[in-house]
């Protein structure tokens, strides 16, 4: 059986929960060919990547999917690309607020996701769940994490991508949201599409 490392984030920015980790927790232990290994990741520059890469070194996964909250987005958005830039408009959970600093000083400007994000989007959309390809994972901790993962596993068999998910209704009265179960279902379908 193949191994999938799937990660969600702790809450940040004054929120009490992060739907990314809540949805990852709801996933079954096995999906298709994959056994799932789930971890919660701190919303801290560098530490998020160290946490995920340490787990990846331990289990040697075939695929890595990192999931994060993109509050305000109306749909589930698999990310096509990660860029070598940190710019934080709010401090991370340890008070770091980098402004225009590279994620990796000698890294490429950008990496494309190595999992089939467009195929994932097609499959999730077919189930009538709002889902679209995103061409920017931002410049905060989510982008930093997936940049490090793609950098570490470039030219290897280990494939990776990031999936941003919206708020859940419990978090907002005026922003778009999706029920937690719908987000978890979208992640399951995306994994089945790999
Ligand atoms: N979303 C943030 C970091 C953690 C999370 O869930 C982001 O989009 O960078």
CSV table of C-alpha atoms and ligand atoms in Angstrom, one decimal:
chain,number,residue,atom,x,y,z
A,1,UNK,CA,0.0,0.0,0.0
A,2,UNK,CA,1.2,3.5,-0.8
A,3,UNK,CA,1.7,6.2,1.8
A,4,UNK,CA,0.2,9.6,1.8
A,5,UNK,CA,1.3,12.2,4.3
A,6,UNK,CA,-1.5,14.6,4.8
A,7,UNK,CA,-1.2,17.7,7.0
A,8,UNK,CA,-3.5,20.4,8.4
A,9,UNK,CA,-2.7,23.6,10.3
A,10,UNK,CA,-3.4,24.7,13.9
A,11,UNK,CA,-5.7,27.8,14.2
A,12,UNK,CA,-4.1,31.2,13.6
A,13,UNK,CA,-5.1,34.9,13.2
A,14,UNK,CA,-7.5,34.9,16.1
A,15,UNK,CA,-9.5,31.8,14.9
A,16,UNK,CA,-10.4,29.1,17.4
A,17,UNK,CA,-10.3,26.3,14.9
A,18,UNK,CA,-8.6,25.7,11.5
A,19,UNK,CA,-10.9,23.8,9.1
A,20,UNK,CA,-7.9,22.3,7.4
A,21,UNK,CA,-6.9,20.1,10.4
A,22,UNK,CA,-10.5,19.5,11.3
A,23,UNK,CA,-11.2,18.1,7.8
A,24,UNK,CA,-8.0,16.1,7.7
A,25,UNK,CA,-9.0,14.5,11.0
A,26,UNK,CA,-12.3,13.4,9.5
A,27,UNK,CA,-10.7,11.5,6.6
A,28,UNK,CA,-10.6,7.7,6.8
A,29,UNK,CA,-7.3,5.9,7.5
A,30,UNK,CA,-7.2,4.5,3.9
A,31,UNK,CA,-8.3,6.1,0.6
A,32,UNK,CA,-7.9,4.1,-2.6
A,33,UNK,CA,-4.3,2.8,-2.8
A,34,UNK,CA,-3.1,5.1,0.1
A,35,UNK,CA,-2.6,4.6,3.8
A,36,UNK,CA,-3.0,8.1,5.3
A,37,UNK,CA,-0.5,9.6,7.9
A,38,UNK,CA,-2.0,12.7,9.4
A,39,UNK,CA,-0.2,15.5,11.3
A,40,UNK,CA,-1.2,18.9,12.6
A,41,UNK,CA,1.3,21.6,11.7
A,42,UNK,CA,2.2,24.9,13.6
A,43,UNK,CA,1.5,28.2,11.8
A,44,UNK,CA,5.1,29.3,12.1
A,45,UNK,CA,7.5,30.1,9.3
A,46,UNK,CA,10.2,27.4,9.0
A,47,UNK,CA,8.8,25.3,11.8
A,48,UNK,CA,5.9,24.2,9.7
A,49,UNK,CA,8.2,22.9,7.0
A,50,UNK,CA,10.6,21.3,9.5
A,51,UNK,CA,7.6,19.5,11.1
A,52,UNK,CA,6.4,18.1,7.8
A,53,UNK,CA,9.8,17.2,6.4
A,54,UNK,CA,10.8,15.4,9.7
A,55,UNK,CA,7.6,13.3,9.4
A,56,UNK,CA,8.3,12.7,5.7
A,57,UNK,CA,11.9,11.5,6.5
A,58,UNK,CA,10.4,9.1,9.0
A,59,UNK,CA,7.7,7.5,6.8
A,60,UNK,CA,9.1,8.0,3.3
A,61,UNK,CA,5.7,8.9,1.7
A,62,UNK,CA,4.7,8.4,-2.0
A,63,UNK,CA,2.7,11.6,-1.8
A,64,UNK,CA,2.3,14.7,0.4
A,65,UNK,CA,-0.8,16.9,0.5
A,66,UNK,CA,-0.7,19.9,2.8
A,67,UNK,CA,-4.0,21.5,3.6
A,68,UNK,CA,-4.6,25.1,4.9
A,69,UNK,CA,-7.3,27.6,5.5
A,70,UNK,CA,-7.9,30.4,3.0
A,71,UNK,CA,-10.5,32.4,4.7
A,72,UNK,CA,-12.7,34.3,2.2
A,73,UNK,CA,-12.2,32.0,-0.7
A,74,UNK,CA,-15.6,30.4,-1.8
A,75,UNK,CA,-14.2,27.1,-3.0
A,76,UNK,CA,-11.7,24.4,-2.3
A,77,UNK,CA,-8.5,25.4,-4.2
A,78,UNK,CA,-5.7,23.0,-5.0
A,79,UNK,CA,-2.6,25.1,-5.6
A,80,UNK,CA,-0.7,24.9,-8.9
A,81,UNK,CA,2.5,26.7,-7.8
A,82,UNK,CA,4.6,27.8,-4.8
A,83,UNK,CA,6.9,30.8,-4.9
A,84,UNK,CA,10.1,31.6,-3.1
A,85,UNK,CA,8.8,34.5,-1.2
A,86,UNK,CA,7.7,35.2,2.4
A,87,UNK,CA,5.6,38.3,3.1
A,88,UNK,CA,3.4,38.2,6.2
A,89,UNK,CA,0.6,40.7,6.6
A,90,UNK,CA,0.0,39.3,10.1
A,91,UNK,CA,2.5,37.8,12.5
A,92,UNK,CA,2.7,34.0,12.6
A,93,UNK,CA,1.9,32.1,15.8
A,94,UNK,CA,5.4,32.9,17.2
A,95,UNK,CA,5.3,36.5,16.2
A,96,UNK,CA,7.5,36.3,13.1
A,97,UNK,CA,6.5,38.7,10.3
A,98,UNK,CA,8.9,38.4,7.4
A,99,UNK,CA,8.7,41.0,4.7
A,100,UNK,CA,10.0,40.0,1.2
A,101,UNK,CA,12.4,37.3,2.3
A,102,UNK,CA,13.0,34.1,0.3
A,103,UNK,CA,11.7,30.8,1.7
A,104,UNK,CA,15.0,29.2,0.6
A,105,UNK,CA,17.9,31.5,-0.1
A,106,UNK,CA,19.3,29.6,-3.1
A,107,UNK,CA,16.0,28.1,-4.2
A,108,UNK,CA,14.3,28.3,-7.5
A,109,UNK,CA,11.9,31.3,-7.9
A,110,UNK,CA,8.9,28.8,-8.0
A,111,UNK,CA,8.0,25.2,-8.1
A,112,UNK,CA,4.9,23.7,-9.8
A,113,UNK,CA,2.9,21.2,-7.8
A,114,UNK,CA,3.8,17.6,-8.7
A,115,UNK,CA,0.4,16.1,-8.0
A,116,UNK,CA,-2.3,16.4,-10.7
A,117,UNK,CA,-4.1,19.4,-9.3
A,118,UNK,CA,-6.3,19.9,-12.4
A,119,UNK,CA,-7.4,16.3,-12.3
A,120,UNK,CA,-8.3,16.8,-8.7
A,121,UNK,CA,-10.3,19.9,-9.4
A,122,UNK,CA,-12.2,18.1,-12.2
A,123,UNK,CA,-13.1,15.2,-9.9
A,124,UNK,CA,-14.2,17.4,-7.0
A,125,UNK,CA,-16.2,19.6,-9.3
A,126,UNK,CA,-18.0,16.6,-10.7
A,127,UNK,CA,-19.3,15.9,-7.2
A,128,UNK,CA,-20.9,19.4,-7.3
A,129,UNK,CA,-18.5,20.8,-4.6
A,130,UNK,CA,-17.1,24.3,-5.5
A,131,UNK,CA,-13.5,23.7,-6.5
A,132,UNK,CA,-11.0,25.5,-8.7
A,133,UNK,CA,-7.3,25.6,-9.5
A,134,UNK,CA,-5.5,28.4,-7.7
A,135,UNK,CA,-2.4,30.0,-9.1
A,136,UNK,CA,-1.2,31.6,-5.9
A,137,UNK,CA,-0.8,30.0,-2.5
A,138,UNK,CA,-0.1,33.5,-1.1
A,139,UNK,CA,3.2,34.4,0.7
A,140,UNK,CA,2.4,33.3,4.2
A,141,UNK,CA,3.0,30.0,6.0
A,142,UNK,CA,1.1,27.8,3.6
A,143,UNK,CA,3.1,28.9,0.6
A,144,UNK,CA,6.3,28.6,2.7
A,145,UNK,CA,5.4,25.0,3.7
A,146,UNK,CA,4.6,23.8,0.2
A,147,UNK,CA,7.6,25.6,-1.3
A,148,UNK,CA,9.9,23.8,1.1
A,149,UNK,CA,8.3,20.4,0.4
A,150,UNK,CA,8.5,20.8,-3.3
A,151,UNK,CA,12.1,22.0,-3.0
A,152,UNK,CA,13.1,19.0,-0.8
A,153,UNK,CA,11.4,16.5,-3.1
A,154,UNK,CA,12.3,17.9,-6.5
A,155,UNK,CA,13.6,15.2,-8.9
A,156,UNK,CA,12.3,12.5,-6.6
A,157,UNK,CA,9.4,10.1,-6.8
A,158,UNK,CA,7.6,11.8,-3.9
A,159,UNK,CA,4.8,14.1,-5.3
A,160,UNK,CA,3.2,16.9,-3.5
A,161,UNK,CA,0.7,19.7,-3.6
A,162,UNK,CA,-1.2,22.1,-1.4
A,163,UNK,CA,-5.0,22.5,-1.0
A,164,UNK,CA,-6.5,25.6,0.4
A,165,UNK,CA,-10.0,25.3,2.0
A,166,UNK,CA,-12.6,27.9,2.9
A,167,UNK,CA,-13.9,28.9,6.3
A,168,UNK,CA,-16.6,26.6,7.7
A,169,UNK,CA,-20.0,28.3,8.6
A,170,UNK,CA,-19.1,28.3,12.4
A,171,UNK,CA,-16.3,30.7,11.7
A,172,UNK,CA,-18.0,33.5,9.8
A,173,UNK,CA,-21.3,35.3,9.3
A,174,UNK,CA,-20.3,37.4,6.3
A,175,UNK,CA,-17.7,35.4,4.4
A,176,UNK,CA,-18.1,32.4,2.0
A,177,UNK,CA,-17.9,29.1,3.7
A,178,UNK,CA,-18.4,25.3,3.2
A,179,UNK,CA,-19.6,22.7,5.7
A,180,UNK,CA,-16.7,20.8,7.3
A,181,UNK,CA,-18.1,17.5,5.9
A,182,UNK,CA,-18.1,18.9,2.4
A,183,UNK,CA,-14.5,20.0,2.7
A,184,UNK,CA,-13.5,16.5,4.0
A,185,UNK,CA,-15.4,15.0,1.1
A,186,UNK,CA,-13.6,17.2,-1.4
A,187,UNK,CA,-10.2,16.1,0.1
A,188,UNK,CA,-11.2,12.5,-0.2
A,189,UNK,CA,-12.2,12.9,-3.8
A,190,UNK,CA,-9.0,14.8,-4.6
A,191,UNK,CA,-7.0,11.9,-3.1
A,192,UNK,CA,-8.9,9.4,-5.1
A,193,UNK,CA,-8.0,11.4,-8.2
A,194,UNK,CA,-4.2,11.1,-7.7
B,1,LIG,N1,-3.6,29.2,6.3
B,1,LIG,C1,-2.4,30.1,6.2
B,1,LIG,C2,-1.4,29.5,7.1
B,1,LIG,C3,-2.1,28.5,7.9
B,1,LIG,C4,-3.4,28.3,7.2
B,1,LIG,O1,-4.2,27.4,7.5
B,1,LIG,C5,-2.0,30.4,4.8
B,1,LIG,O2,-2.8,30.4,3.9
B,1,LIG,O3,-0.8,30.7,4.6
